Amino acid sequence: MRTAFPRSSSGPRIGQLDALRGLALGGILLVNIGQIMHMSGIVDLRKLPIPHVLDMTAHQRFFPLFALLFGVGFGIFLQRAGAKAQRPRLLLLRRLAALAVLGALHHLLQPGEALLPYALFGIVVLLPLSWVPRWINLAIGLTMTVVLTVLFGGGLLLVPGLLVTGFALAQLGLPDALDRLGPHLLTAFVVAAAGSVAALIWQEQDPLSAGFTPSSAVAGLTMAVAYATGLLLVLRTPVGRWLAPTLEALGRMALTNYITATLLIVSFGAALGLEDSTAWPTMLGFAAAILVVQALWSRWWLARFRYGPLEWAWRCVTWWRRFDLR
């Protein structure tokens, strides 16, 4: 899928991956506001309606997709860097180190944020496996994801397996083959949707512990696949062609939007009465407002510049030279 945005000098953009990142960002925002503002979802040992719906539809559903796409991004970067530099893994190491610094700073505002674990697991797990054959990496990534889901019920421990799985998919050329998946997408969506229904029924047996159980992790993974394949199917329709530019813009500036969302939450969340509250309707309105602002901002920015602000800085640090922003 092609966009009207200026092309990045790092190589052609894959619009469907950007759209998936945009979707993941929106879902993660719905979870992060409540966590950052320490909102309560349980009153008198009963789950409130809105957080209960979010437990069923958003919590642990979008971060697996986000982590997988980061792994895909690292795989694409290493392939393209290999065509331009003699030591591409050194560039990937620098890229991961820069992400770790940014993640550590972000952690001060949002404990439990994702960037620092992505960077650390990338250095410890992903870099060594970059010498391993791609099919073995895919098997390792899938096995790690399944085993850690069963043993620990998901959470951040799923990150290394998801990163490796995404990295292996990039090695296998899946991003460039998205347009050719055709009917396989529908099959994957139907299977994932059926699995999601079963996992949700399992999760619903213990709603007060949602997000911290194996049932939540399994539901999160199956629904992440359903969301991803569902969106890819929608993008092939007239509705998708209308929706794609907005989601792609959000996804192309994923790093910038992820960080600025936290800044907006910290700056305005307490003033809106969200801190230590149960004001979930206000939270939903706030999330919608942030997404609208970021969508408009991202499309405006990318119509004028090649990269988002933090994406540009990250690229300059990775290659240790200044790139033209326009």
Coordinates of C-alpha atoms in Angstrom, one line a residue:
M1 CA 0.0 0.0 0.0
R2 CA 1.4 3.3 -1.0
T3 CA 1.0 6.6 0.8
A4 CA 1.3 10.3 -0.3
F5 CA 3.9 10.9 2.4
P6 CA 7.5 11.6 1.5
R7 CA 9.5 8.4 1.2
S8 CA 12.1 7.6 3.9
S9 CA 15.6 7.4 2.7
S10 CA 16.0 4.2 4.7
G11 CA 14.0 2.4 2.1
P12 CA 10.4 2.1 0.9
R13 CA 7.8 2.1 3.6
I14 CA 5.5 -0.9 4.0
G15 CA 2.2 0.9 4.6
Q16 CA 0.4 -2.1 6.1
L17 CA 3.0 -2.5 8.8
D18 CA 2.7 1.2 9.6
A19 CA -1.1 0.8 9.8
L20 CA -0.7 -2.1 12.2
R21 CA 1.6 0.0 14.4
G22 CA -1.0 2.8 14.4
L23 CA -3.7 0.3 15.5
A24 CA -1.5 -1.0 18.3
L25 CA -0.7 2.5 19.5
G26 CA -4.4 3.3 19.9
G27 CA -5.1 0.1 21.8
I28 CA -2.0 0.6 24.1
L29 CA -3.2 4.1 24.9
L30 CA -6.5 2.8 26.3
V31 CA -4.5 0.7 28.7
N32 CA -1.7 3.2 29.6
I33 CA -3.9 6.0 30.7
G34 CA -5.5 4.0 33.5
Q35 CA -2.1 2.6 34.6
I36 CA -0.3 5.9 34.6
M37 CA -3.2 7.6 36.5
H38 CA -3.5 4.7 38.9
M39 CA -7.2 4.4 38.2
S40 CA -9.2 1.8 40.0
G41 CA -11.3 -0.7 38.0
I42 CA -12.6 -2.6 41.0
V43 CA -15.1 -1.3 43.6
D44 CA -16.5 -3.5 46.4
L45 CA -14.9 -6.6 44.8
R46 CA -16.7 -6.0 41.5
K47 CA -15.2 -5.0 38.2
L48 CA -16.5 -1.8 36.8
P49 CA -18.1 -2.0 33.3
I50 CA -15.6 0.0 31.3
P51 CA -12.4 -1.5 32.7
H52 CA -14.0 -4.9 32.4
V53 CA -14.7 -4.3 28.7
L54 CA -11.1 -3.0 28.3
D55 CA -9.8 -6.2 30.0
M56 CA -11.7 -8.2 27.4
T57 CA -10.8 -6.1 24.4
A58 CA -7.6 -4.1 25.0
H59 CA -5.5 -5.2 28.0
Q60 CA -2.7 -7.5 26.8
R61 CA -4.2 -7.4 23.3
F62 CA -2.1 -4.7 21.6
F63 CA 1.3 -4.9 23.3
P64 CA 2.0 -8.3 21.7
L65 CA 1.4 -6.8 18.3
F66 CA 3.5 -3.8 19.2
A67 CA 6.4 -6.0 20.3
L68 CA 6.1 -8.2 17.3
L69 CA 6.3 -5.2 15.0
F70 CA 9.4 -3.9 16.8
G71 CA 11.0 -7.2 16.1
V72 CA 10.0 -7.0 12.4
G73 CA 11.4 -3.4 12.3
F74 CA 14.7 -4.6 13.7
G75 CA 14.8 -7.4 11.2
I76 CA 14.1 -5.0 8.3
F77 CA 16.7 -2.6 9.6
L78 CA 19.4 -5.2 9.8
Q79 CA 18.7 -6.4 6.3
R80 CA 18.9 -2.9 4.8
A81 CA 21.9 -1.9 6.9
G82 CA 23.7 -5.0 5.6
A83 CA 23.4 -3.6 2.1
K84 CA 25.0 -0.2 3.2
A85 CA 27.5 -1.0 6.0
Q86 CA 30.2 -3.5 6.6
R87 CA 29.2 -4.0 10.2
P88 CA 25.4 -3.8 10.3
R89 CA 25.1 -5.5 13.7
L90 CA 27.1 -2.7 15.3
L91 CA 24.6 -0.2 13.9
L92 CA 21.7 -2.4 15.3
L93 CA 23.5 -2.4 18.7
R94 CA 23.8 1.4 18.6
R95 CA 20.1 1.6 17.6
L96 CA 19.1 -0.6 20.6
A97 CA 21.4 1.3 23.0
A98 CA 19.8 4.6 21.9
L99 CA 16.4 3.1 22.5
A100 CA 17.4 1.9 25.9
V101 CA 18.4 5.4 26.9
L102 CA 15.1 6.8 25.7
G103 CA 13.2 4.0 27.4
A104 CA 15.0 4.7 30.7
L105 CA 14.1 8.3 30.5
H106 CA 10.5 7.4 29.6
H107 CA 10.4 5.0 32.5
L108 CA 10.7 7.9 34.9
L109 CA 7.2 9.1 33.7
Q110 CA 5.7 5.7 33.0
P111 CA 7.1 2.8 35.1
G112 CA 6.5 -0.4 33.2
E113 CA 6.9 1.2 29.8
A114 CA 7.9 -1.0 26.8
L115 CA 10.9 0.7 25.1
L116 CA 13.5 -0.2 27.7
P117 CA 12.6 -4.0 27.7
Y118 CA 12.5 -4.0 23.9
A119 CA 16.0 -2.6 23.9
L120 CA 17.5 -4.8 26.6
F121 CA 16.0 -8.0 25.2
G122 CA 17.1 -6.9 21.8
I123 CA 20.7 -6.6 22.9
V124 CA 20.7 -9.8 25.0
V125 CA 18.5 -12.1 22.8
L126 CA 18.0 -10.6 19.4
L127 CA 21.6 -9.7 18.5
P128 CA 23.1 -13.1 19.2
L129 CA 20.2 -14.8 17.3
S130 CA 20.9 -12.6 14.3
W131 CA 23.6 -15.2 13.3
V132 CA 21.1 -18.1 13.5
P133 CA 19.2 -19.3 10.4
R134 CA 15.8 -17.7 10.0
W135 CA 13.6 -20.8 10.3
I136 CA 15.4 -21.7 13.6
N137 CA 14.7 -18.2 14.8
L138 CA 11.0 -18.6 14.0
A139 CA 10.9 -21.8 16.0
I140 CA 12.8 -20.3 18.9
G141 CA 10.5 -17.2 19.0
L142 CA 7.3 -19.2 18.8
T143 CA 8.5 -21.7 21.4
M144 CA 9.6 -18.9 23.8
T145 CA 6.3 -17.2 23.5
V146 CA 4.2 -20.3 24.2
V147 CA 6.4 -21.6 27.0
L148 CA 6.5 -18.2 28.8
T149 CA 2.8 -17.7 28.4
V150 CA 2.1 -21.1 30.0
L151 CA 4.7 -20.7 32.8
F152 CA 4.2 -17.0 33.7
G153 CA 0.9 -15.8 32.3
G154 CA 2.3 -13.3 29.8
G155 CA 3.4 -9.8 30.7
L156 CA 6.8 -8.4 29.8
L157 CA 8.3 -11.9 29.7
L158 CA 6.5 -12.4 26.4
V159 CA 8.6 -9.6 24.8
P160 CA 11.8 -11.7 23.9
G161 CA 9.7 -14.4 22.2
L162 CA 7.7 -11.8 20.3
L163 CA 10.7 -9.8 19.3
V164 CA 12.5 -12.9 17.9
T165 CA 9.3 -14.1 16.1
G166 CA 8.9 -10.7 14.4
F167 CA 12.6 -10.6 13.6
A168 CA 12.4 -14.1 12.0
L169 CA 9.3 -13.0 10.0
A170 CA 11.3 -10.1 8.6
Q171 CA 14.2 -12.5 7.8
L172 CA 11.7 -14.7 5.9
G173 CA 10.5 -11.8 3.9
L174 CA 6.9 -11.8 5.2
P175 CA 6.6 -7.9 5.2
D176 CA 7.2 -7.8 1.4
A177 CA 4.7 -10.7 0.9
L178 CA 1.7 -9.1 2.7
D179 CA 0.0 -8.2 -0.6
R180 CA 0.2 -11.8 -1.7
L181 CA -1.3 -13.4 1.4
G182 CA -4.8 -13.2 -0.1
P183 CA -7.2 -15.9 1.2
H184 CA -4.7 -17.0 3.9
L185 CA -5.5 -13.8 5.8
L186 CA -9.2 -14.8 6.0
T187 CA -8.3 -18.3 7.2
A188 CA -6.0 -16.9 9.9
F189 CA -8.6 -14.4 11.0
V190 CA -11.3 -17.0 11.4
V191 CA -9.1 -19.4 13.3
A192 CA -7.8 -16.5 15.6
A193 CA -11.4 -15.2 16.1
A194 CA -12.5 -18.7 17.1
G195 CA -9.6 -19.1 19.5
S196 CA -10.3 -15.7 20.9
V197 CA -13.9 -16.6 21.8
A198 CA -12.7 -19.7 23.7
A199 CA -9.9 -17.8 25.4
L200 CA -12.3 -15.0 26.5
I201 CA -14.7 -17.6 28.0
W202 CA -11.7 -19.0 29.9
Q203 CA -10.6 -15.5 31.1
E204 CA -14.1 -14.6 32.2
Q205 CA -14.0 -17.3 34.8
D206 CA -11.8 -15.0 36.9
P207 CA -12.5 -11.4 35.9
L208 CA -11.0 -9.8 39.0
S209 CA -7.5 -11.3 38.1
A210 CA -7.7 -10.3 34.4
G211 CA -4.4 -9.3 33.0
F212 CA -2.4 -11.4 35.4
T213 CA -3.4 -15.0 34.4
P214 CA -2.5 -17.4 31.6
S215 CA -6.1 -17.1 30.3
S216 CA -5.5 -13.3 29.8
A217 CA -2.2 -13.9 28.0
V218 CA -3.7 -16.6 25.7
A219 CA -6.7 -14.3 25.0
G220 CA -4.3 -11.4 24.3
L221 CA -2.2 -13.4 21.8
T222 CA -5.2 -14.8 19.9
M223 CA -7.0 -11.5 19.8
A224 CA -3.8 -9.7 18.7
V225 CA -3.7 -12.1 15.7
A226 CA -7.4 -11.5 15.1
Y227 CA -7.0 -7.7 15.3
A228 CA -3.9 -7.8 13.0
T229 CA -5.4 -10.1 10.3
G230 CA -8.8 -8.3 10.6
L231 CA -7.2 -4.9 9.9
L232 CA -5.2 -6.3 7.0
L233 CA -8.5 -7.6 5.5
V234 CA -10.2 -4.2 6.1
L235 CA -7.3 -2.4 4.4
R236 CA -8.2 -4.3 1.2
T237 CA -11.7 -2.7 1.2
P238 CA -12.9 0.8 0.3
V239 CA -13.2 1.5 4.0
G240 CA -9.6 0.5 4.5
R241 CA -8.3 2.8 1.7
W242 CA -10.0 5.7 3.6
L243 CA -8.7 4.6 7.0
A244 CA -5.2 3.7 5.9
P245 CA -3.6 7.2 5.6
T246 CA -4.5 8.0 9.2
L247 CA -3.3 4.7 10.7
E248 CA -0.1 4.7 8.6
A249 CA 0.7 8.2 9.8
L250 CA 0.3 7.2 13.4
G251 CA 2.4 4.2 12.8
R252 CA 5.2 5.9 10.9
M253 CA 5.6 8.2 14.0
A254 CA 5.1 5.4 16.5
L255 CA 8.0 6.3 18.7
T256 CA 7.1 10.0 18.8
N257 CA 3.4 9.3 19.4
Y258 CA 4.2 6.7 22.1
I259 CA 6.3 9.2 24.1
T260 CA 4.1 12.2 23.5
A261 CA 1.0 10.3 24.6
T262 CA 2.7 9.8 28.0
L263 CA 3.6 13.5 28.2
L264 CA 0.0 14.4 27.5
I265 CA -1.3 12.0 30.1
V266 CA 1.0 13.2 32.8
S267 CA 0.3 16.9 31.9
F268 CA -3.5 16.7 31.7
G269 CA -4.6 13.5 33.4
A270 CA -4.7 14.8 36.9
A271 CA -6.4 18.1 35.9
L272 CA -9.2 16.0 34.3
G273 CA -9.7 14.2 37.6
L274 CA -8.4 10.9 36.5
E275 CA -5.7 10.3 39.1
D276 CA -6.7 7.6 41.7
S277 CA -10.2 7.8 40.3
T278 CA -12.9 5.7 38.7
A279 CA -13.7 8.3 36.0
W280 CA -13.6 5.8 33.2
P281 CA -15.9 7.7 30.8
T282 CA -13.6 10.7 31.1
M283 CA -10.6 8.5 30.4
L284 CA -12.2 7.2 27.2
G285 CA -12.9 10.8 26.0
F286 CA -9.3 11.8 26.9
A287 CA -8.0 8.8 24.9
A288 CA -10.1 9.8 21.9
A289 CA -8.9 13.4 22.1
I290 CA -5.2 12.3 22.2
L291 CA -5.7 10.0 19.2
V292 CA -7.4 12.7 17.2
V293 CA -4.6 15.2 18.0
Q294 CA -1.9 12.7 17.2
A295 CA -3.6 11.6 13.9
L296 CA -3.9 15.2 12.7
W297 CA -0.4 16.1 13.9
S298 CA 1.1 13.0 12.3
R299 CA -0.5 13.6 8.9
W300 CA 0.5 17.3 9.0
W301 CA 4.1 16.5 9.9
L302 CA 4.6 13.7 7.5
A303 CA 3.3 15.8 4.6
R304 CA 6.3 18.1 5.2
F305 CA 9.0 15.9 6.6
R306 CA 10.5 12.4 6.0
Y307 CA 10.6 11.3 9.6
G308 CA 8.8 11.9 12.9
P309 CA 10.9 14.0 15.3
L310 CA 12.1 11.2 17.5
E311 CA 12.4 8.8 14.5
W312 CA 14.7 11.3 12.9
A313 CA 16.8 11.6 16.1
W314 CA 16.9 7.9 16.5
R315 CA 18.1 7.4 12.9
C316 CA 20.8 10.1 13.3
V317 CA 22.2 8.4 16.4
T318 CA 22.1 5.0 14.8
W319 CA 24.1 6.0 11.8
W320 CA 26.0 8.7 13.8
R321 CA 25.5 11.4 11.2
R322 CA 22.9 14.0 10.5
F323 CA 20.2 13.2 8.0
D324 CA 18.0 15.7 6.2
L325 CA 14.7 15.9 7.8
R326 CA 12.9 17.2 4.7

